[in-house]
PDB file of C-alpha atoms in Angstrom:
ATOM      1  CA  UNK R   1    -119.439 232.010  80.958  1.00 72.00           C
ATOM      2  CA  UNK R   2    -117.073 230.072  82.702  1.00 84.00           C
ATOM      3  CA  UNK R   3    -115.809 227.395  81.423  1.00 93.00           C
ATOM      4  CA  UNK R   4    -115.881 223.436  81.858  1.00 96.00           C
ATOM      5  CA  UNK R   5    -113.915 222.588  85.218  1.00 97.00           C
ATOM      6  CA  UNK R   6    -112.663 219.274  86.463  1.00 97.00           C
ATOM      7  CA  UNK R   7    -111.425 218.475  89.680  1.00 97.00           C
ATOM      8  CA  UNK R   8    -108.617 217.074  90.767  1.00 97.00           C
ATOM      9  CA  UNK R   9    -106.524 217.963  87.443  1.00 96.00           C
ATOM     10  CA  UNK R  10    -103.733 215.461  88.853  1.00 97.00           C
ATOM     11  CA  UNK R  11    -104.145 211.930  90.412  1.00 96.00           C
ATOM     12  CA  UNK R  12    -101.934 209.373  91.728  1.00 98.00           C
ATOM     13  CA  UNK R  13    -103.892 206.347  92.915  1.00 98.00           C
ATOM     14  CA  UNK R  14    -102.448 202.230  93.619  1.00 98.00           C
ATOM     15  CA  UNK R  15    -103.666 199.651  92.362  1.00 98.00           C
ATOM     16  CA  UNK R  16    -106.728 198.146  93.807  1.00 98.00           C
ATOM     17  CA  UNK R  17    -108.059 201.454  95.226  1.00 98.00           C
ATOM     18  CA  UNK R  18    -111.213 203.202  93.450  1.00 98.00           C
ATOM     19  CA  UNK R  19    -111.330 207.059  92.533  1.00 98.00           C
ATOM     20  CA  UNK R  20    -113.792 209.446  91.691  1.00 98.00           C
ATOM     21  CA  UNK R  21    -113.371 212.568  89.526  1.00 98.00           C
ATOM     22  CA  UNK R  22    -115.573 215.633  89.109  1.00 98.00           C
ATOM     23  CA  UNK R  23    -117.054 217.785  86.573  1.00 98.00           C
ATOM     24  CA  UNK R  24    -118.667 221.127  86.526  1.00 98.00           C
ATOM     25  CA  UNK R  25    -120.420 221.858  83.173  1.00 97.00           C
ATOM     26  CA  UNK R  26    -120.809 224.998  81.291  1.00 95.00           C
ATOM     27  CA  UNK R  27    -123.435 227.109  82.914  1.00 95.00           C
ATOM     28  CA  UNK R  28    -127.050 225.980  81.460  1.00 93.00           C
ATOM     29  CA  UNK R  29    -125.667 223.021  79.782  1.00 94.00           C
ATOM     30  CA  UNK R  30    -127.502 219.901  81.003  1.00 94.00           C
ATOM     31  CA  UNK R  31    -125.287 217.207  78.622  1.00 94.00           C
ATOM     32  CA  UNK R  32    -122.373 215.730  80.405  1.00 96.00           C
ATOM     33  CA  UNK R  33    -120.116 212.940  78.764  1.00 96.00           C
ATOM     34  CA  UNK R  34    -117.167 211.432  79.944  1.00 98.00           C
ATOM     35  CA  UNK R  35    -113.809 209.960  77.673  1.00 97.00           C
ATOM     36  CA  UNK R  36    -110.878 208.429  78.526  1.00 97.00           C
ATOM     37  CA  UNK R  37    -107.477 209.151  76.523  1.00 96.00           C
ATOM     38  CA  UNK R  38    -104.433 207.159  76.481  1.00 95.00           C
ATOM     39  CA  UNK R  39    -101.470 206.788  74.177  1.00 91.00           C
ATOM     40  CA  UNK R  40    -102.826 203.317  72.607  1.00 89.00           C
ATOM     41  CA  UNK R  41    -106.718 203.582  72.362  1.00 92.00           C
ATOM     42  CA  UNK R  42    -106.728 207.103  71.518  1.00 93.00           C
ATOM     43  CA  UNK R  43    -110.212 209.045  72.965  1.00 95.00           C
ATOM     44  CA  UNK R  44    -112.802 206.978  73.725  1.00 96.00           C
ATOM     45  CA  UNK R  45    -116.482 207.594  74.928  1.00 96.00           C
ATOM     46  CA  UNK R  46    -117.084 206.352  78.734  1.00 97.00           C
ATOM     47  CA  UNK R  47    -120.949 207.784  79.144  1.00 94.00           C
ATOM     48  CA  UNK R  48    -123.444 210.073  78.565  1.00 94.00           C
ATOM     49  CA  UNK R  49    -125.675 211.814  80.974  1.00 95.00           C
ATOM     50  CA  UNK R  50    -128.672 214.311  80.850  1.00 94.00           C
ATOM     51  CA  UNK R  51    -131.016 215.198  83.325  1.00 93.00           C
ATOM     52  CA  UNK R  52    -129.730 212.527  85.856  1.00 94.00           C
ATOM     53  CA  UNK R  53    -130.505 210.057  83.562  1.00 95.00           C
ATOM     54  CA  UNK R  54    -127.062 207.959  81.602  1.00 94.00           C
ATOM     55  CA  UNK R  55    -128.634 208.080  78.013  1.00 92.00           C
ATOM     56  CA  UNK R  56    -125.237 206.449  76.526  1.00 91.00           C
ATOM     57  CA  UNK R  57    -122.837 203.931  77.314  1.00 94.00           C
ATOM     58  CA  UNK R  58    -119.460 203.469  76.097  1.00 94.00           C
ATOM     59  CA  UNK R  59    -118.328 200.051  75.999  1.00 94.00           C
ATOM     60  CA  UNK R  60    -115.934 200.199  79.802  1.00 96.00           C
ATOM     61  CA  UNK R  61    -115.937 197.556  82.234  1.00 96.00           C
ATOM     62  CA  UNK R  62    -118.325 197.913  84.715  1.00 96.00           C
ATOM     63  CA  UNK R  63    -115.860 198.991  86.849  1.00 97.00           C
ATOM     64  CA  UNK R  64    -116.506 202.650  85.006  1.00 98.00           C
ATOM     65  CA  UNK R  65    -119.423 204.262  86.929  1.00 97.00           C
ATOM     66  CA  UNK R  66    -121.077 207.851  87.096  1.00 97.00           C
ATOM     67  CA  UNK R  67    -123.624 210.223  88.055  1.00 97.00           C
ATOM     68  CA  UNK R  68    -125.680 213.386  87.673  1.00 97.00           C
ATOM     69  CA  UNK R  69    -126.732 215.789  89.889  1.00 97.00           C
ATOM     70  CA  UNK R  70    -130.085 217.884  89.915  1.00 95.00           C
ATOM     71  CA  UNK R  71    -127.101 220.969  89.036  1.00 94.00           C
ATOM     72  CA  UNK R  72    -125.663 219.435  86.338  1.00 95.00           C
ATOM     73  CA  UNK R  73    -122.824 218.598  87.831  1.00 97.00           C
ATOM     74  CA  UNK R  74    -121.208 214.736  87.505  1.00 98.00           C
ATOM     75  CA  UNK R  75    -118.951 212.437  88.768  1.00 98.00           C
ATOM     76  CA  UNK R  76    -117.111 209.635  87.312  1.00 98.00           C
ATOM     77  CA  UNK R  77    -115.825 206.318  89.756  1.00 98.00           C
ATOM     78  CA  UNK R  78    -113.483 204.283  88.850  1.00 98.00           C
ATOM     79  CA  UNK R  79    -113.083 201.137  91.352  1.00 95.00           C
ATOM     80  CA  UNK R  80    -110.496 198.675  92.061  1.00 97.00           C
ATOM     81  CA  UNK R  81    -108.104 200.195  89.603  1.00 98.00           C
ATOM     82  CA  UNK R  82    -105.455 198.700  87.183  1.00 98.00           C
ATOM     83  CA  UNK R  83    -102.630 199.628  85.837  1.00 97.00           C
ATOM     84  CA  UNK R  84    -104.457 200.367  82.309  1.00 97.00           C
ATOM     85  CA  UNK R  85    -106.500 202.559  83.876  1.00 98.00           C
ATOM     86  CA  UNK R  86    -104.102 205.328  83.811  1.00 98.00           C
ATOM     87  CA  UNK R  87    -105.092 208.187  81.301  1.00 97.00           C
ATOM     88  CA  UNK R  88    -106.386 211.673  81.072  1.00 97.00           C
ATOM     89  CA  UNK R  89    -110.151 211.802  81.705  1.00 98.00           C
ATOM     90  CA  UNK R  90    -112.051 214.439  80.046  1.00 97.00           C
ATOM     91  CA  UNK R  91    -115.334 215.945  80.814  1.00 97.00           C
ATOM     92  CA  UNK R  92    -117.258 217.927  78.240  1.00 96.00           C
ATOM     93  CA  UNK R  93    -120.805 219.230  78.061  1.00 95.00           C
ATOM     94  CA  UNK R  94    -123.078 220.291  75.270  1.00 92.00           C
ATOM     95  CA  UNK R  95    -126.453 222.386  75.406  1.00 88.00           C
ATOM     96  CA  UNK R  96    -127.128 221.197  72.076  1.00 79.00           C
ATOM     97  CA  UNK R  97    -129.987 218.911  71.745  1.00 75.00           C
ATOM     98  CA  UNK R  98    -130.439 218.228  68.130  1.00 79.00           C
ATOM     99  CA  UNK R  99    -128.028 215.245  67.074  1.00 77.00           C
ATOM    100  CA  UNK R 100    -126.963 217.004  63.697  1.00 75.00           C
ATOM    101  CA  UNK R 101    -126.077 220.048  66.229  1.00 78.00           C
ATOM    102  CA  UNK R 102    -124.309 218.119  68.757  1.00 80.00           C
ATOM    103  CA  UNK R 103    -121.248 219.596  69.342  1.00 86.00           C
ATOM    104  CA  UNK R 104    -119.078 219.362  72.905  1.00 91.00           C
ATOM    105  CA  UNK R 105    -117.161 221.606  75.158  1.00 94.00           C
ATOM    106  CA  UNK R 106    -114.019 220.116  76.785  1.00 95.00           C
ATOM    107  CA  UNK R 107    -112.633 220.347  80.522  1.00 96.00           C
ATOM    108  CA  UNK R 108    -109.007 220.575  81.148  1.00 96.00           C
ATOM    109  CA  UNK R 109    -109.009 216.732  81.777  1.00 96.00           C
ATOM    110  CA  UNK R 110    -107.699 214.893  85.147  1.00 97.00           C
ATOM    111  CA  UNK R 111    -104.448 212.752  84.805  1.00 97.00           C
ATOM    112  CA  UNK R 112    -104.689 209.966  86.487  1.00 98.00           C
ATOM    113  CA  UNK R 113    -101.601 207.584  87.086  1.00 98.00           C
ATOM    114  CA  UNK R 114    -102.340 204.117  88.856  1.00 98.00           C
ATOM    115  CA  UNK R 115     -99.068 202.704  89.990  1.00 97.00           C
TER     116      UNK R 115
ATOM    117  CA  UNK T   1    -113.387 201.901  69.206  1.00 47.00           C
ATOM    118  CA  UNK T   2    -112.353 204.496  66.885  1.00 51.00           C
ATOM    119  CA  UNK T   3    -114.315 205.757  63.685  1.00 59.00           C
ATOM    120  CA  UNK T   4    -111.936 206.194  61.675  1.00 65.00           C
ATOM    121  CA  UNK T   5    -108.372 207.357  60.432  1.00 80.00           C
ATOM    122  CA  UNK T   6    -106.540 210.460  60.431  1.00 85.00           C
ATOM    123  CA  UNK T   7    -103.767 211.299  57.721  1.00 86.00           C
ATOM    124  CA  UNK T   8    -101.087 212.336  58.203  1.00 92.00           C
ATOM    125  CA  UNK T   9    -100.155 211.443  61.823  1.00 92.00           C
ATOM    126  CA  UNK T  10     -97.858 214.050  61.633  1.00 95.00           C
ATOM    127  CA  UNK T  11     -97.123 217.140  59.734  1.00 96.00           C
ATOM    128  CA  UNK T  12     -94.361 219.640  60.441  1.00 97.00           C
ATOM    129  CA  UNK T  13     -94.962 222.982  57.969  1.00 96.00           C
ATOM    130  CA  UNK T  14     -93.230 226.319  58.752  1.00 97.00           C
ATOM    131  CA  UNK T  15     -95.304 229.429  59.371  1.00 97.00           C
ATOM    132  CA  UNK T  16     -97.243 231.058  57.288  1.00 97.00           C
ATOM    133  CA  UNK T  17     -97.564 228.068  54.661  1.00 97.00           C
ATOM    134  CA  UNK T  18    -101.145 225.964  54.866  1.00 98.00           C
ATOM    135  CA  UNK T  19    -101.927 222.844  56.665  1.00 97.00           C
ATOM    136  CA  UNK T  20    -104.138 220.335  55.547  1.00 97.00           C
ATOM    137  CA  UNK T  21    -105.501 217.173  57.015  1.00 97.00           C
ATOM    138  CA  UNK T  22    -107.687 214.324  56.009  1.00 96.00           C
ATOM    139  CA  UNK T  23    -110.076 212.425  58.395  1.00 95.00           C
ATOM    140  CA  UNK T  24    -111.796 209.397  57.012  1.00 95.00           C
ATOM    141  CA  UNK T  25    -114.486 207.649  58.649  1.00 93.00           C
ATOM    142  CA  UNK T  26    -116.949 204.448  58.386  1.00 91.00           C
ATOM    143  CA  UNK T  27    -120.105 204.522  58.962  1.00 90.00           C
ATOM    144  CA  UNK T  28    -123.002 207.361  57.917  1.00 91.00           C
ATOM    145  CA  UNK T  29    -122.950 210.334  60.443  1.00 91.00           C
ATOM    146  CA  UNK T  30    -124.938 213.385  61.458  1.00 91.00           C
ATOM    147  CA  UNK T  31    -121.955 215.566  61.357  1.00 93.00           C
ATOM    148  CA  UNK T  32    -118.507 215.798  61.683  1.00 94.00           C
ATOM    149  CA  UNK T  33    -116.103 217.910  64.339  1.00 95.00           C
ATOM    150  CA  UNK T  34    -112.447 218.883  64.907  1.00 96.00           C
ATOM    151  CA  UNK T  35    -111.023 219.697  67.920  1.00 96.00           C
ATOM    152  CA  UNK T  36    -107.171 220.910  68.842  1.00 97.00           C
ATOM    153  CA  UNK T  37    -105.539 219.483  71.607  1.00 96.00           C
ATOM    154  CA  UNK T  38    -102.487 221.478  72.896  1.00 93.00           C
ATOM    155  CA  UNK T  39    -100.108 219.109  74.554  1.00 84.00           C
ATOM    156  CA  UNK T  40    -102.180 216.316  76.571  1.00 72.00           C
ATOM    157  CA  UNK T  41    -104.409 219.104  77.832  1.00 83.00           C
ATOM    158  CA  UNK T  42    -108.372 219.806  77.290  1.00 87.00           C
ATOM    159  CA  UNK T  43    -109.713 219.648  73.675  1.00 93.00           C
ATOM    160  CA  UNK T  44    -111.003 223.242  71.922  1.00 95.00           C
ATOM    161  CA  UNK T  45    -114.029 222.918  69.550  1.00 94.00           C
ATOM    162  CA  UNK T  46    -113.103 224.201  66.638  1.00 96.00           C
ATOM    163  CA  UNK T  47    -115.744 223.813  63.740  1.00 96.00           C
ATOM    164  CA  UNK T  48    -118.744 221.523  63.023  1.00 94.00           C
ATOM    165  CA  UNK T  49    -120.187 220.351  59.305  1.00 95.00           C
ATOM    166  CA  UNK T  50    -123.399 218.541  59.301  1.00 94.00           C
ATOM    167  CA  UNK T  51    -124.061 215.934  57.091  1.00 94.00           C
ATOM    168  CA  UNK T  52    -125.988 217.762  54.518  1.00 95.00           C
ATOM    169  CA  UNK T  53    -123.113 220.576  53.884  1.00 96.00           C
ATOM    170  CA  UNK T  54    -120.064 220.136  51.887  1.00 97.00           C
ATOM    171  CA  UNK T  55    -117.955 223.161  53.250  1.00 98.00           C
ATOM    172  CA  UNK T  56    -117.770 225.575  56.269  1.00 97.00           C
ATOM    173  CA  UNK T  57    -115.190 228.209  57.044  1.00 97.00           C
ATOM    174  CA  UNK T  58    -114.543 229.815  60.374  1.00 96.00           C
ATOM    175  CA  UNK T  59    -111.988 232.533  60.089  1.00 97.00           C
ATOM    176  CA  UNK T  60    -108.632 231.053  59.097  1.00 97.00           C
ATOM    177  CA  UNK T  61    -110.215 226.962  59.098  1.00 98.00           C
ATOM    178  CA  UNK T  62    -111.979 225.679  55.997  1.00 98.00           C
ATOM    179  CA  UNK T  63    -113.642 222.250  56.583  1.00 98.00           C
ATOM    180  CA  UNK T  64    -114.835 220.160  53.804  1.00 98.00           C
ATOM    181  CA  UNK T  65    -117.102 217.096  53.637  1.00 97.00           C
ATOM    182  CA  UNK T  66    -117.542 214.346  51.245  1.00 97.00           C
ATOM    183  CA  UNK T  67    -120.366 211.923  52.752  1.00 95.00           C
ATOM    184  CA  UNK T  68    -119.759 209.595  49.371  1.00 96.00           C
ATOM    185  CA  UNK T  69    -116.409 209.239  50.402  1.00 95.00           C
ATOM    186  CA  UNK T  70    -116.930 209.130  54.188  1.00 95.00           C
ATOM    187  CA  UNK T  71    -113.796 211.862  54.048  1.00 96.00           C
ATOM    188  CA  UNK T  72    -112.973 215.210  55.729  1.00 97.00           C
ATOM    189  CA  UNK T  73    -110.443 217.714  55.160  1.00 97.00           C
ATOM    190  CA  UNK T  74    -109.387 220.726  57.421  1.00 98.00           C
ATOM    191  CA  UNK T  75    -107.268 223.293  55.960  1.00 98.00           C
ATOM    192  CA  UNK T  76    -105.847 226.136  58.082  1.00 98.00           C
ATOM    193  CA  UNK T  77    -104.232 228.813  55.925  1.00 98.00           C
ATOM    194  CA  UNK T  78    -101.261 231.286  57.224  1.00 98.00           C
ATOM    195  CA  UNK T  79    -100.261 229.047  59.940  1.00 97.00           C
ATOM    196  CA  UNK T  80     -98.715 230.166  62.944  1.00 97.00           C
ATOM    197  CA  UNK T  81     -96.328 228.708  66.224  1.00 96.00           C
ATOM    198  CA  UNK T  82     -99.420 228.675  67.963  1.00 95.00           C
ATOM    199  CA  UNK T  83    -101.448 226.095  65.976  1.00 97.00           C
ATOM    200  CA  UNK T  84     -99.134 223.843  66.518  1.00 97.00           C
ATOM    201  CA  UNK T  85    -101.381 221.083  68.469  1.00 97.00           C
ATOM    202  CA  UNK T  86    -103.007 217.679  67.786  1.00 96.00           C
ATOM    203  CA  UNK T  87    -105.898 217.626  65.550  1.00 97.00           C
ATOM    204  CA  UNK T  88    -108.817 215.218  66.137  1.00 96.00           C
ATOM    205  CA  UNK T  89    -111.648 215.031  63.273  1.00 96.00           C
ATOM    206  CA  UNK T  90    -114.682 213.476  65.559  1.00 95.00           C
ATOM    207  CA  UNK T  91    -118.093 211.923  64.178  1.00 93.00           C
ATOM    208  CA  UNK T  92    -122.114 211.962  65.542  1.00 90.00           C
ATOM    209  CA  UNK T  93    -123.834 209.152  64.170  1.00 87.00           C
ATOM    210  CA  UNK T  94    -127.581 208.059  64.627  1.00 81.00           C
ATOM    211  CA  UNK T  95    -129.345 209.126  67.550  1.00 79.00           C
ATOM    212  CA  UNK T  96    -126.673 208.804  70.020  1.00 80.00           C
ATOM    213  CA  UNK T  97    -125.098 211.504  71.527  1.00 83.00           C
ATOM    214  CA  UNK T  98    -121.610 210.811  71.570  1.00 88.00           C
ATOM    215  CA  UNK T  99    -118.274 211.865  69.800  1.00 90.00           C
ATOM    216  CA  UNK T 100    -116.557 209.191  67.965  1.00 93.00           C
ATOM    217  CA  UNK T 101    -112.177 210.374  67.710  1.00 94.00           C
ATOM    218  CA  UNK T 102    -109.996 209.841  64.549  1.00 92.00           C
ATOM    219  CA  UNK T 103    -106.508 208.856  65.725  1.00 91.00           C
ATOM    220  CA  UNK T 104    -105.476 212.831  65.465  1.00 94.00           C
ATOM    221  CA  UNK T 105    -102.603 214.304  63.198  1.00 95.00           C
ATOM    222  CA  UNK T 106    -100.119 216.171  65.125  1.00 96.00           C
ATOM    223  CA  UNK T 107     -99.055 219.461  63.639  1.00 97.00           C
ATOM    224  CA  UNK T 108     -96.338 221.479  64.452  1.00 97.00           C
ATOM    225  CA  UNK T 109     -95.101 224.967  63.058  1.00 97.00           C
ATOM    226  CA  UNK T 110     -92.064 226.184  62.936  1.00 96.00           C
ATOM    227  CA  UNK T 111     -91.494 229.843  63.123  1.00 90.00           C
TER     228      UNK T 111
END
């Protein structure tokens, strides 16, 4: 199976301007979640989604928005961005749906600088 | 925020010798993951212990768990160049679906 893919991999965005990254899951998985990584606040959980529907929230601005699609597939927005914003945004999915199970498959991540 | 701490933050071994690294978190969980992260790139599942096991092995990883001490050790024997990568223990706790990230230990092997 092919694995997690993220598009764009790089990113260089100003201030003020929004941006939207996407994911691809694993084939057949229908959990996607979203994390931010930067050199200070380590990895940290944006959202979860399943079936269309966000079951989690991380705690992120409301500025931090996605989506599902009916394919599995999501998107993450980010608008009027700061300079904090820059980071490497994963994407992973999971098929999993027990809790004690739960276990996630990353994407290559998307760099995004905001200058 | 982050669950909890990783230690050491940084561990330089030569080949061939063991690595070991502690991840302690707070709060109960339903299990507990590592991942390897190979320079700022995607992160590689590599083993999961649920909260009702005390040790796992997957080829050359051995995990262990200790829930009374909300602690977590991975141990990778016969280390090679190639592990060398940042380690992140990462927690599941209640009902949420989510991965809560230790601060990582970055490991490097020397040949």
């Amino acid at each position: 199976k092919a694995g997690v893919t993220q598009t764009p991999r790089y990113l260089i965005k100003t201030r003020g301007q929004q941006v939207t990254l996407s994911c691809s899951p694993i084939s057949g998985h229908r959990s996607v979640s979203w994390y931010q990584q930067t050199p200070g606040q380590g990895l940290q959980f944006l959202f979860e989604y399943f079936s269309e529907t966000q079951r989690n929230k991380g705690n992120f601005p409301g500025r931090f928005s996605g989506r599902q699609f009916s394919n599995s597939r999501s998107e993450m927005n980010v608008s009027t961005l700061e300079l904090g914003d820059s980071a490497l945004y994963l994407c992973a999915s999971s098929s999993k749906t027990r809790v004690d199970s739960y276990e996630q498959y990353f994407g290559p991540g998307t760099r995004l600088t905001v200058t | 925020s982050q669950q909890g701490e990783e230690d050491p933050q940084a561990l330089s071994i030569q080949e061939g010798e063991n690595a070991t690294m502690n991840c302690s978190y707070k709060t109960s969980i339903n299990n507990l993951q590592w991942y390897r992260q190979n320079s700022g790139r995607g992160l590689v599942h590599l083993i999961l212990i649920r909260s009702n096991e005390r040790e796992k092995h997957s080829g050359r990883l051995r995990v262990t768990l200790d829930t009374s001490k909300k602690s977590s050790s991975l141990l990778i024997t016969a280390s090679r160049a190639a592990d060398t990568a940042s380690y992140f223990c990462a927690t599941v706790r209640g009902s949420a679906r989510q991965l809560t990230f230790g601060s990582g230990t970055q490991l490097t092997v020397l040949p």
